[in-house]
Amino acid sequence: MHNVLIGQSGGPTAVINASLYGAVSEAIKSKEVDRVYGMINGIEGFLEGAVLNFTKFSEGNENDIEKLKTTPASFLGSCRYKLPEDLNDEVYGRLFKEFKNMDIKTVIYIGGNDSMDTVAKLSAYAEKISSAISFIGVPKTIDNDLVCTDHTPGFGSTAKYVATAVREVILDAGVYTKPVVTIIELMGRHAGWVTASSALARTGYDSNPMLIYLPESSFSVEKFLEDVKKALKVQNSVVVCISEGIADGEGKFICEYGSEAAVDGFGHKMLTGGGKVLEELVKKEIGCKSRSIEFNLPQRCSAVLASARDIEEAAEAGRFGIKSGLEGKSGCMVAFERENKSDYRISLKLVDVSSVCNREKKFPDEWIISEGTDISQEFINYALPLIQGESCVPFEKGLPQYMRPAYKL
Amino acid sequence: MHNVLIGQSGGPTAVINASLYGAVSEAIKSKEVDRVYGMINGIEGFLEGAVLNFTKFSEGNENDIEKLKTTPASFLGSCRYKLPEDLNDEVYGRLFKEFKNMDIKTVIYIGGNDSMDTVAKLSAYAEKISSAISFIGVPKTIDNDLVCTDHTPGFGSTAKYVATAVREVILDAGVYTKPVVTIIELMGRHAGWVTASSALARTGYDSNPMLIYLPESSFSVEKFLEDVKKALKVQNSVVVCISEGIADGEGKFICEYGSEAAVDGFGHKMLTGGGKVLEELVKKEIGCKSRSIEFNLPQRCSAVLASARDIEEAAEAGRFGIKSGLEGKSGCMVAFERENKSDYRISLKLVDVSSVCNREKKFPDEWIISEGTDISQEFINYALPLIQGESCVPFEKGLPQYMRPAYKL
């Protein structure tokens, strides 16, 4: 008997449920697998006994599971629970006792950096106690900041959303003749991948977004004002894209110029308002109209603008995760390798999860050009294949039909 | 010889170009019309000689004009220019001299409240000097606040965007088990139509958005905190939708609790940050996690989430405007009348433009229920027909293909 347990963790994306779909459908159709369970609210919910029996749930319900591919956010719910560093902590014993009770042989955990830390610890504990359970991580993060993989499922959809919405805002912001500076604040605490995607919004006739600032370059308020003044000489409507995590040379976040920064459960600084700070600055120092827009949650949960390729790759990563688990692999994360750069082709592989967790893949310095205000063609070539194809969310009576989450069943 | 002149004015919407499409295509195909001109940047740009010759532009270019139907923002550019109250002002003489030079017989102005003021003044001046030029207003505004019409093109698309994006945010905000209050701030200075549309996001299994506050009800911070506390007893994730224009009993905007409010060119208060003020309040007074999201420009310029019915109706309003102008009608605005409430059917008519301008259609008091925290079924019945059908923006290489604006040609 081989039972499978699947969980989701960390912040939601538009395609984390596509990975869940891939894993669940592969496991259900496998003859080696008896039952497929889902952790409700990740490892934290599992510890409290919150489990969904997918095998039962999907009986005569295949259409429903198919709908996971176009349902945003985490169907199983999520958590931000960090397992103790000390493998002697009683929590590990409790978890493995429950795995044994449920006859679990493969555990798939879909998530980002912190979730890979969970996979690494669980597989280390399994090794310690000589357990044969396989632990496989399936990557997701809109931030694209996981190492050892060409890119991360979730990023392509956010990049497509950002490129589209920035293109629309450029049109909206350009209709008047008076000078206006529109500042769009995008997600990315330490890595600029999402913000860089705004470069995809450009058309041949408009150089907006004229300025793009990533957290990888140190940000100078004085230099910014000079950049904006120069841009306003070229055209009346200047659109600027900034990452939420831009910081000055001393490491002080620009949003902190305006207000206090809060800290989330993991000790990460919670950022908001860098765009607002710069908007006020432009009004005061340049004296023209200015507006700031924070794309906020919609950039990570817009299923309507998800990339079809991202959805397919996310599902494939889930399937590969199950196959690897059934083969007895453990302590690994599914990763993408780009085989061919000119004619996009991807293969899947496994990488050691401990070499992934607690590290961040920064945006490459050599792709940041024009004194930290623009992105090179190399990035465009890298990102364009990831946003190909349109999602086909089912609409009924004018509204998108998403799956009812497991934690609401 | 009958030449036609068409302009767009005020804030952009997802379908104002669909009205332009309807007007231009109808005028081009009419045997009575010789040439079709567009004002670039509205009446203000026209005064400076900025004109597009549509007849020339569309020669062998029909596909291009078709693309207007799915291109957001104002293809012709816009302005916020208010004509003088005094009809003796020299600007009227200048305008009518130019109309005569160009042999204009019909002028179509697509816009909201302030644009209808322009139509009213131009037709009053025409009457004064016994000019035979027809001035017809074609309505647009996401705010749905024009009187004498069942609804306004632009509103249906924004309502569809809001319903979809709120539904996605509800999923995203619900994945954790810890209590969280998500506040979504929507457009609408004085009228709550856009914010009310968030009620369309509801599903059978989740009562979010649990609280909806419109500017038509006076907002009490104390009552709000009580409402939120009560909602948190029902479920962990509470989504609240507020209008940017919510104000307390003394008429002070909630955003002013946090910072100064600025004033735009028309003397309207420019609002921002009511959601942020309430987010901080929830953190301080209730002590749980809170997040605010301002949907901002994307709610009015998302072409991908435009309503197909809204697009069709906007185009039809443009066509009807041209036909009315050719029939010699003047001083009118095209309006919608709902013929049948159970089986949605609309007819077009003309209303006196002077009875439209400088007035606002508020959200009906009787549709605001639950002590100002919810919207009645009557509104759902009213709004649902307006969001039917999905837009089909052409995508190329993963990106939406929009028309290059006239002011960028």
Short mmCIF file of C-alpha atoms in Angstrom, two decimals, chain B:
data_model
loop_
_atom_site.label_atom_id
_atom_site.label_comp_id
_atom_site.label_asym_id
_atom_site.label_seq_id
_atom_site.Cartn_x
_atom_site.Cartn_y
_atom_site.Cartn_z
CA MET B 1 -21.36 68.07 -47.67
CA HIS B 2 -21.75 66.75 -44.17
CA ASN B 3 -18.60 66.35 -42.10
CA VAL B 4 -18.56 64.77 -38.67
CA LEU B 5 -16.30 65.58 -35.73
CA ILE B 6 -15.89 63.21 -32.78
CA GLY B 7 -14.14 63.75 -29.47
CA GLN B 8 -13.50 61.92 -26.21
CA SER B 9 -13.22 63.59 -22.85
CA GLY B 10 -12.83 62.87 -19.14
CA GLY B 11 -11.35 59.77 -17.53
CA PRO B 12 -10.83 56.70 -19.73
CA THR B 13 -12.83 53.49 -19.48
CA ALA B 14 -12.45 50.02 -20.98
CA VAL B 15 -15.13 50.73 -23.59
CA ILE B 16 -14.99 54.43 -24.48
CA ASN B 17 -13.16 53.35 -27.64
CA ALA B 18 -16.00 50.98 -28.46
CA SER B 19 -18.29 54.02 -28.59
CA LEU B 20 -15.73 55.73 -30.79
CA TYR B 21 -15.71 52.63 -33.00
CA GLY B 22 -19.51 52.70 -33.27
CA ALA B 23 -19.59 56.38 -34.16
CA VAL B 24 -16.70 56.29 -36.63
CA SER B 25 -17.81 53.14 -38.44
CA GLU B 26 -21.41 54.35 -38.68
CA ALA B 27 -20.30 57.75 -40.01
CA ILE B 28 -17.88 56.23 -42.51
CA LYS B 29 -20.48 53.92 -43.95
CA SER B 30 -23.18 56.64 -44.15
CA LYS B 31 -23.72 58.04 -47.65
CA GLU B 32 -24.66 61.40 -46.16
CA VAL B 33 -21.28 61.83 -44.51
CA ASP B 34 -18.31 63.10 -46.42
CA ARG B 35 -15.48 63.20 -43.95
CA VAL B 36 -15.03 62.00 -40.35
CA TYR B 37 -12.65 63.86 -38.07
CA GLY B 38 -11.47 63.13 -34.55
CA MET B 39 -10.50 65.81 -32.03
CA ILE B 40 -7.18 64.85 -30.50
CA ASN B 41 -7.32 65.57 -26.76
CA GLY B 42 -10.92 66.66 -26.80
CA ILE B 43 -12.17 70.17 -27.28
CA GLU B 44 -8.97 71.55 -25.76
CA GLY B 45 -6.76 69.86 -28.36
CA PHE B 46 -9.20 70.82 -31.11
CA LEU B 47 -8.78 74.48 -30.13
CA GLU B 48 -5.09 74.02 -30.85
CA GLY B 49 -5.75 72.38 -34.19
CA ALA B 50 -5.13 68.78 -33.19
CA VAL B 51 -7.34 66.77 -35.53
CA LEU B 52 -7.24 63.26 -37.00
CA ASN B 53 -8.79 62.58 -40.40
CA PHE B 54 -10.50 59.26 -39.71
CA THR B 55 -11.69 58.83 -43.30
CA LYS B 56 -8.09 58.89 -44.48
CA PHE B 57 -6.82 56.95 -41.47
CA SER B 58 -9.21 54.06 -41.99
CA GLU B 59 -8.69 53.66 -45.74
CA GLY B 60 -7.62 50.06 -46.21
CA ASN B 61 -7.30 49.95 -42.45
CA GLU B 62 -10.63 48.54 -41.41
CA ASN B 63 -9.12 45.92 -39.19
CA ASP B 64 -7.39 48.60 -37.24
CA ILE B 65 -10.62 50.42 -36.48
CA GLU B 66 -12.19 47.13 -35.40
CA LYS B 67 -9.41 46.89 -32.80
CA LEU B 68 -10.83 50.00 -31.10
CA LYS B 69 -13.52 47.75 -29.62
CA THR B 70 -11.00 46.00 -27.39
CA THR B 71 -8.53 48.83 -26.79
CA PRO B 72 -8.90 50.51 -23.38
CA ALA B 73 -8.43 54.23 -22.54
CA SER B 74 -9.11 57.07 -24.98
CA PHE B 75 -7.72 56.45 -28.46
CA LEU B 76 -8.15 60.14 -29.28
CA GLY B 77 -6.71 61.31 -26.00
CA SER B 78 -8.72 63.32 -23.53
CA CYS B 79 -8.93 66.64 -21.72
CA ARG B 80 -10.43 68.12 -18.59
CA TYR B 81 -11.23 71.47 -20.16
CA LYS B 82 -14.35 73.27 -18.99
CA LEU B 83 -15.95 75.73 -21.42
CA PRO B 84 -16.71 79.16 -19.97
CA GLU B 85 -20.17 79.74 -18.47
CA ASP B 86 -20.38 83.01 -20.39
CA LEU B 87 -21.52 82.24 -23.93
CA ASN B 88 -20.09 85.61 -25.00
CA ASP B 89 -16.58 84.35 -24.33
CA GLU B 90 -14.37 84.53 -27.42
CA VAL B 91 -13.63 80.80 -27.28
CA TYR B 92 -17.09 80.00 -28.69
CA GLY B 93 -16.49 82.21 -31.69
CA ARG B 94 -13.15 80.53 -32.32
CA LEU B 95 -14.66 77.06 -32.06
CA PHE B 96 -17.57 77.75 -34.40
CA LYS B 97 -15.29 79.42 -36.92
CA GLU B 98 -13.23 76.26 -37.00
CA PHE B 99 -16.37 74.08 -37.27
CA LYS B 100 -17.36 76.19 -40.28
CA ASN B 101 -13.90 75.97 -41.85
CA MET B 102 -14.07 72.20 -41.60
CA ASP B 103 -17.69 72.06 -42.75
CA ILE B 104 -18.75 70.22 -39.61
CA LYS B 105 -22.46 69.43 -39.35
CA THR B 106 -22.42 66.91 -36.50
CA VAL B 107 -20.28 66.88 -33.37
CA ILE B 108 -20.23 63.79 -31.14
CA TYR B 109 -18.68 64.13 -27.70
CA ILE B 110 -18.12 60.94 -25.74
CA GLY B 111 -17.73 61.47 -22.02
CA GLY B 112 -19.19 61.81 -18.55
CA ASN B 113 -20.75 64.56 -16.54
CA ASP B 114 -18.30 67.30 -17.41
CA SER B 115 -18.32 66.36 -21.09
CA MET B 116 -22.11 66.65 -21.17
CA ASP B 117 -21.63 70.17 -19.80
CA THR B 118 -19.51 70.85 -22.90
CA VAL B 119 -22.25 69.48 -25.19
CA ALA B 120 -24.88 71.58 -23.41
CA LYS B 121 -22.87 74.78 -23.78
CA LEU B 122 -21.97 74.18 -27.43
CA SER B 123 -25.59 73.49 -28.35
CA ALA B 124 -26.75 76.52 -26.38
CA TYR B 125 -24.26 78.66 -28.29
CA ALA B 126 -25.39 77.11 -31.59
CA GLU B 127 -28.96 78.04 -30.77
CA LYS B 128 -27.86 81.53 -29.82
CA ILE B 129 -26.19 82.13 -33.18
CA SER B 130 -28.75 80.03 -35.11
CA SER B 131 -26.14 77.52 -36.22
CA ALA B 132 -27.47 74.24 -37.65
CA ILE B 133 -24.65 72.11 -36.22
CA SER B 134 -25.85 69.09 -34.20
CA PHE B 135 -24.21 68.39 -30.87
CA ILE B 136 -24.78 64.94 -29.41
CA GLY B 137 -23.32 63.51 -26.23
CA VAL B 138 -22.50 59.82 -25.92
CA PRO B 139 -22.28 58.76 -22.27
CA LYS B 140 -19.34 56.99 -20.69
CA THR B 141 -18.29 56.65 -17.10
CA ILE B 142 -17.38 53.72 -14.95
CA ASP B 143 -19.10 55.55 -12.07
CA ASN B 144 -22.59 54.94 -13.54
CA ASP B 145 -23.62 58.28 -12.06
CA LEU B 146 -25.28 59.93 -15.07
CA VAL B 147 -28.99 60.67 -14.64
CA CYS B 148 -31.73 60.00 -17.24
CA THR B 149 -30.20 56.69 -18.34
CA ASP B 150 -30.61 53.16 -16.98
CA HIS B 151 -26.85 52.78 -16.88
CA THR B 152 -23.73 54.15 -18.51
CA PRO B 153 -21.30 52.40 -20.87
CA GLY B 154 -18.12 51.65 -18.96
CA PHE B 155 -19.87 50.65 -15.76
CA GLY B 156 -20.59 47.06 -16.83
CA SER B 157 -16.93 46.40 -17.58
CA THR B 158 -15.73 47.89 -14.31
CA ALA B 159 -18.38 45.91 -12.44
CA LYS B 160 -17.15 42.73 -14.14
CA TYR B 161 -13.54 43.56 -13.30
CA VAL B 162 -14.42 44.32 -9.67
CA ALA B 163 -16.53 41.16 -9.26
CA THR B 164 -13.78 38.99 -10.75
CA ALA B 165 -10.83 40.55 -8.95
CA VAL B 166 -12.67 40.64 -5.61
CA ARG B 167 -13.56 36.96 -6.05
CA GLU B 168 -9.85 36.23 -6.66
CA VAL B 169 -8.73 38.30 -3.68
CA ILE B 170 -11.25 36.50 -1.46
CA LEU B 171 -9.60 33.20 -2.43
CA ASP B 172 -6.11 34.61 -1.89
CA ALA B 173 -6.96 36.19 1.47
CA GLY B 174 -8.65 33.03 2.75
CA VAL B 175 -5.76 30.58 2.64
CA TYR B 176 -4.44 31.12 6.16
CA THR B 177 -6.17 30.22 9.39
CA LYS B 178 -5.18 33.34 11.34
CA PRO B 179 -7.71 36.16 11.43
CA VAL B 180 -7.13 38.70 8.68
CA VAL B 181 -9.09 41.73 7.52
CA THR B 182 -8.60 42.68 3.86
CA ILE B 183 -9.90 46.09 2.86
CA ILE B 184 -10.47 46.73 -0.84
CA GLU B 185 -10.84 50.37 -1.84
CA LEU B 186 -12.85 51.00 -5.00
CA MET B 187 -13.52 54.02 -7.20
CA GLY B 188 -16.52 56.29 -6.65
CA ARG B 189 -16.26 59.70 -5.06
CA HIS B 190 -19.94 60.28 -4.43
CA ALA B 191 -21.73 57.33 -5.99
CA GLY B 192 -21.41 53.75 -4.78
CA TRP B 193 -22.20 51.82 -7.98
CA VAL B 194 -18.68 50.46 -8.50
CA THR B 195 -18.25 49.46 -4.87
CA ALA B 196 -21.69 47.81 -4.84
CA SER B 197 -20.53 45.58 -7.73
CA SER B 198 -18.25 43.79 -5.29
CA ALA B 199 -21.41 42.02 -4.06
CA LEU B 200 -21.43 40.16 -7.40
CA ALA B 201 -18.23 38.40 -6.27
CA ARG B 202 -20.08 36.33 -3.68
CA THR B 203 -20.31 32.59 -3.97
CA GLY B 204 -22.71 30.26 -2.22
CA TYR B 205 -20.13 29.05 0.30
CA ASP B 206 -18.40 32.26 1.36
CA SER B 207 -20.16 35.42 2.47
CA ASN B 208 -17.20 37.61 1.55
CA PRO B 209 -17.15 40.48 0.90
CA MET B 210 -18.81 40.46 4.33
CA LEU B 211 -19.02 44.23 4.56
CA ILE B 212 -19.63 46.77 1.80
CA TYR B 213 -19.66 50.52 2.50
CA LEU B 214 -20.86 53.09 -0.04
CA PRO B 215 -20.46 56.88 0.06
CA GLU B 216 -24.25 57.24 0.16
CA SER B 217 -24.29 56.14 3.82
CA SER B 218 -22.43 58.11 6.43
CA PHE B 219 -19.53 56.09 7.76
CA SER B 220 -18.78 55.70 11.43
CA VAL B 221 -15.36 54.45 12.43
CA GLU B 222 -16.73 53.05 15.70
CA LYS B 223 -19.55 51.21 13.95
CA PHE B 224 -17.03 49.88 11.38
CA LEU B 225 -14.88 48.38 14.14
CA GLU B 226 -17.95 46.75 15.68
CA ASP B 227 -19.01 45.38 12.27
CA VAL B 228 -15.55 43.90 11.68
CA LYS B 229 -15.37 42.33 15.15
CA LYS B 230 -18.75 40.72 14.56
CA ALA B 231 -17.67 39.46 11.11
CA LEU B 232 -14.47 37.94 12.55
CA LYS B 233 -16.64 35.78 14.80
CA VAL B 234 -18.20 34.23 11.67
CA GLN B 235 -15.04 33.53 9.68
CA ASN B 236 -11.28 34.11 9.91
CA SER B 237 -10.87 35.98 6.69
CA VAL B 238 -13.00 39.09 6.43
CA VAL B 239 -12.99 41.02 3.16
CA VAL B 240 -14.38 44.56 3.32
CA CYS B 241 -15.11 46.67 0.25
CA ILE B 242 -15.22 50.44 0.64
CA SER B 243 -15.71 53.28 -1.74
CA GLU B 244 -12.90 55.85 -1.95
CA GLY B 245 -15.50 58.48 -1.09
CA ILE B 246 -16.82 57.17 2.22
CA ALA B 247 -17.21 60.03 4.67
CA ASP B 248 -18.38 60.50 8.22
CA GLY B 249 -21.59 62.20 9.32
CA GLU B 250 -19.93 65.62 9.09
CA GLY B 251 -18.90 65.01 5.48
CA LYS B 252 -15.23 64.48 6.31
CA PHE B 253 -13.70 61.84 4.06
CA ILE B 254 -12.23 58.85 5.90
CA CYS B 255 -9.00 59.24 3.96
CA GLU B 256 -8.68 62.71 5.49
CA TYR B 257 -8.35 61.05 8.88
CA GLY B 258 -4.98 59.92 7.63
CA SER B 259 -3.67 62.74 5.50
CA GLU B 260 -4.55 65.85 3.57
CA ALA B 261 -6.84 65.53 0.55
CA ALA B 262 -5.75 67.20 -2.66
CA VAL B 263 -7.96 68.90 -5.23
CA ASP B 264 -7.94 68.25 -8.99
CA GLY B 265 -8.42 70.71 -11.87
CA PHE B 266 -12.21 70.74 -11.54
CA GLY B 267 -12.12 71.42 -7.83
CA HIS B 268 -13.03 67.82 -7.03
CA LYS B 269 -11.33 66.38 -4.01
CA MET B 270 -8.70 63.83 -5.08
CA LEU B 271 -9.02 60.90 -2.79
CA THR B 272 -6.65 58.18 -1.82
CA GLY B 273 -5.99 56.08 1.16
CA GLY B 274 -9.32 55.47 2.95
CA GLY B 275 -8.48 51.76 2.87
CA LYS B 276 -5.05 52.42 4.33
CA VAL B 277 -6.56 54.47 7.17
CA LEU B 278 -8.94 51.60 8.03
CA GLU B 279 -6.16 48.99 7.73
CA GLU B 280 -4.10 50.82 10.35
CA LEU B 281 -7.20 51.23 12.51
CA VAL B 282 -7.94 47.49 12.44
CA LYS B 283 -4.34 46.68 13.35
CA LYS B 284 -4.37 49.12 16.25
CA GLU B 285 -7.89 48.62 17.60
CA ILE B 286 -8.58 44.95 16.84
CA GLY B 287 -4.98 43.77 16.81
CA CYS B 288 -5.27 41.32 13.93
CA LYS B 289 -3.51 41.20 10.59
CA SER B 290 -4.91 43.66 8.08
CA ARG B 291 -4.14 44.61 4.51
CA SER B 292 -5.57 47.24 2.21
CA ILE B 293 -5.74 47.07 -1.57
CA GLU B 294 -6.62 49.96 -3.83
CA PHE B 295 -7.81 48.62 -7.19
CA ASN B 296 -6.86 51.97 -8.71
CA LEU B 297 -6.57 52.46 -12.50
CA PRO B 298 -6.79 48.78 -13.53
CA GLN B 299 -10.48 48.75 -12.51
CA ARG B 300 -11.25 51.22 -15.28
CA CYS B 301 -8.75 50.22 -17.96
CA SER B 302 -8.73 46.43 -17.91
CA ALA B 303 -9.76 45.48 -21.43
CA VAL B 304 -9.20 41.79 -20.81
CA LEU B 305 -12.01 41.76 -18.24
CA ALA B 306 -14.37 44.05 -20.15
CA SER B 307 -17.98 42.91 -20.47
CA ALA B 308 -18.93 41.89 -24.01
CA ARG B 309 -22.39 43.35 -23.53
CA ASP B 310 -20.89 46.64 -22.36
CA ILE B 311 -18.66 46.74 -25.45
CA GLU B 312 -21.64 46.12 -27.74
CA GLU B 313 -23.83 48.67 -26.00
CA ALA B 314 -21.06 51.28 -26.04
CA ALA B 315 -20.63 50.78 -29.78
CA GLU B 316 -24.39 50.97 -30.29
CA ALA B 317 -24.51 54.26 -28.36
CA GLY B 318 -21.87 55.66 -30.71
CA ARG B 319 -23.83 54.54 -33.77
CA PHE B 320 -27.05 55.98 -32.36
CA GLY B 321 -25.26 59.27 -31.69
CA ILE B 322 -24.24 59.57 -35.35
CA LYS B 323 -27.71 58.65 -36.61
CA SER B 324 -29.28 61.23 -34.31
CA GLY B 325 -26.84 63.89 -35.45
CA LEU B 326 -27.56 63.13 -39.09
CA GLU B 327 -31.26 63.50 -38.32
CA GLY B 328 -30.54 67.01 -37.08
CA LYS B 329 -31.07 66.36 -33.38
CA SER B 330 -28.95 68.52 -31.08
CA GLY B 331 -28.41 69.27 -27.40
CA CYS B 332 -29.07 65.64 -26.55
CA MET B 333 -27.36 62.75 -24.88
CA VAL B 334 -27.86 59.14 -25.97
CA ALA B 335 -29.50 57.23 -23.11
CA PHE B 336 -30.45 53.64 -22.30
CA GLU B 337 -33.90 52.53 -21.30
CA ARG B 338 -34.49 49.09 -19.84
CA GLU B 339 -37.61 47.80 -21.53
CA ASN B 340 -37.99 44.61 -19.66
CA LYS B 341 -36.58 43.86 -16.26
CA SER B 342 -36.83 40.07 -16.06
CA ASP B 343 -35.60 39.41 -19.58
CA TYR B 344 -33.00 42.12 -20.12
CA ARG B 345 -33.80 44.27 -23.15
CA ILE B 346 -32.52 47.78 -23.83
CA SER B 347 -33.62 50.53 -26.18
CA LEU B 348 -31.78 53.72 -26.99
CA LYS B 349 -33.29 57.18 -26.81
CA LEU B 350 -32.24 60.82 -26.63
CA VAL B 351 -32.49 62.96 -23.49
CA ASP B 352 -31.96 66.68 -23.06
CA VAL B 353 -28.27 67.03 -22.28
CA SER B 354 -28.82 70.01 -20.01
CA SER B 355 -30.89 67.82 -17.70
CA VAL B 356 -27.92 65.43 -17.41
CA CYS B 357 -24.89 67.60 -16.88
CA ASN B 358 -23.76 68.69 -13.43
CA ARG B 359 -26.05 66.18 -11.73
CA GLU B 360 -25.18 62.83 -10.18
CA LYS B 361 -27.21 59.64 -9.95
CA LYS B 362 -26.66 58.28 -6.47
CA PHE B 363 -26.96 54.63 -5.56
CA PRO B 364 -30.59 54.13 -4.38
CA ASP B 365 -31.03 54.26 -0.60
CA GLU B 366 -33.46 51.36 -0.69
CA TRP B 367 -30.80 49.08 -2.17
CA ILE B 368 -28.49 49.69 0.80
CA ILE B 369 -29.31 47.19 3.53
CA SER B 370 -28.03 45.74 6.82
CA GLU B 371 -27.37 49.12 8.44
CA GLY B 372 -25.29 50.33 5.51
CA THR B 373 -23.05 47.26 5.28
CA ASP B 374 -24.65 45.37 2.39
CA ILE B 375 -26.42 45.62 -0.96
CA SER B 376 -29.85 44.21 -1.79
CA GLN B 377 -30.81 41.60 -4.36
CA GLU B 378 -32.41 44.35 -6.48
CA PHE B 379 -28.96 45.66 -7.30
CA ILE B 380 -27.70 42.19 -8.23
CA ASN B 381 -30.68 41.83 -10.59
CA TYR B 382 -29.90 45.27 -12.03
CA ALA B 383 -26.16 44.72 -12.47
CA LEU B 384 -25.87 41.07 -13.55
CA PRO B 385 -27.11 41.62 -17.13
CA LEU B 386 -24.48 44.35 -17.58
CA ILE B 387 -21.49 42.06 -17.00
CA GLN B 388 -22.50 39.30 -19.39
CA GLY B 389 -20.11 38.01 -22.00
CA GLU B 390 -16.33 38.01 -22.17
CA SER B 391 -14.14 40.35 -24.17
CA CYS B 392 -11.82 38.86 -26.76
CA VAL B 393 -8.71 40.99 -26.76
CA PRO B 394 -6.35 39.78 -29.48
CA PHE B 395 -3.11 38.45 -27.99
CA GLU B 396 0.11 38.16 -29.95
CA LYS B 397 3.21 36.48 -28.54
CA GLY B 398 1.60 36.40 -25.12
CA LEU B 399 0.72 40.09 -25.00
CA PRO B 400 -2.52 42.02 -25.65
CA GLN B 401 -2.51 43.94 -28.91
CA TYR B 402 -4.04 47.38 -28.45
CA MET B 403 -4.36 50.19 -30.95
CA ARG B 404 -1.67 52.82 -31.02
CA PRO B 405 -3.37 55.99 -29.75
CA ALA B 406 -3.99 58.85 -32.15
CA TYR B 407 -1.88 61.17 -30.00
CA LYS B 408 1.06 58.83 -30.54
CA LEU B 409 0.72 58.58 -34.33
#
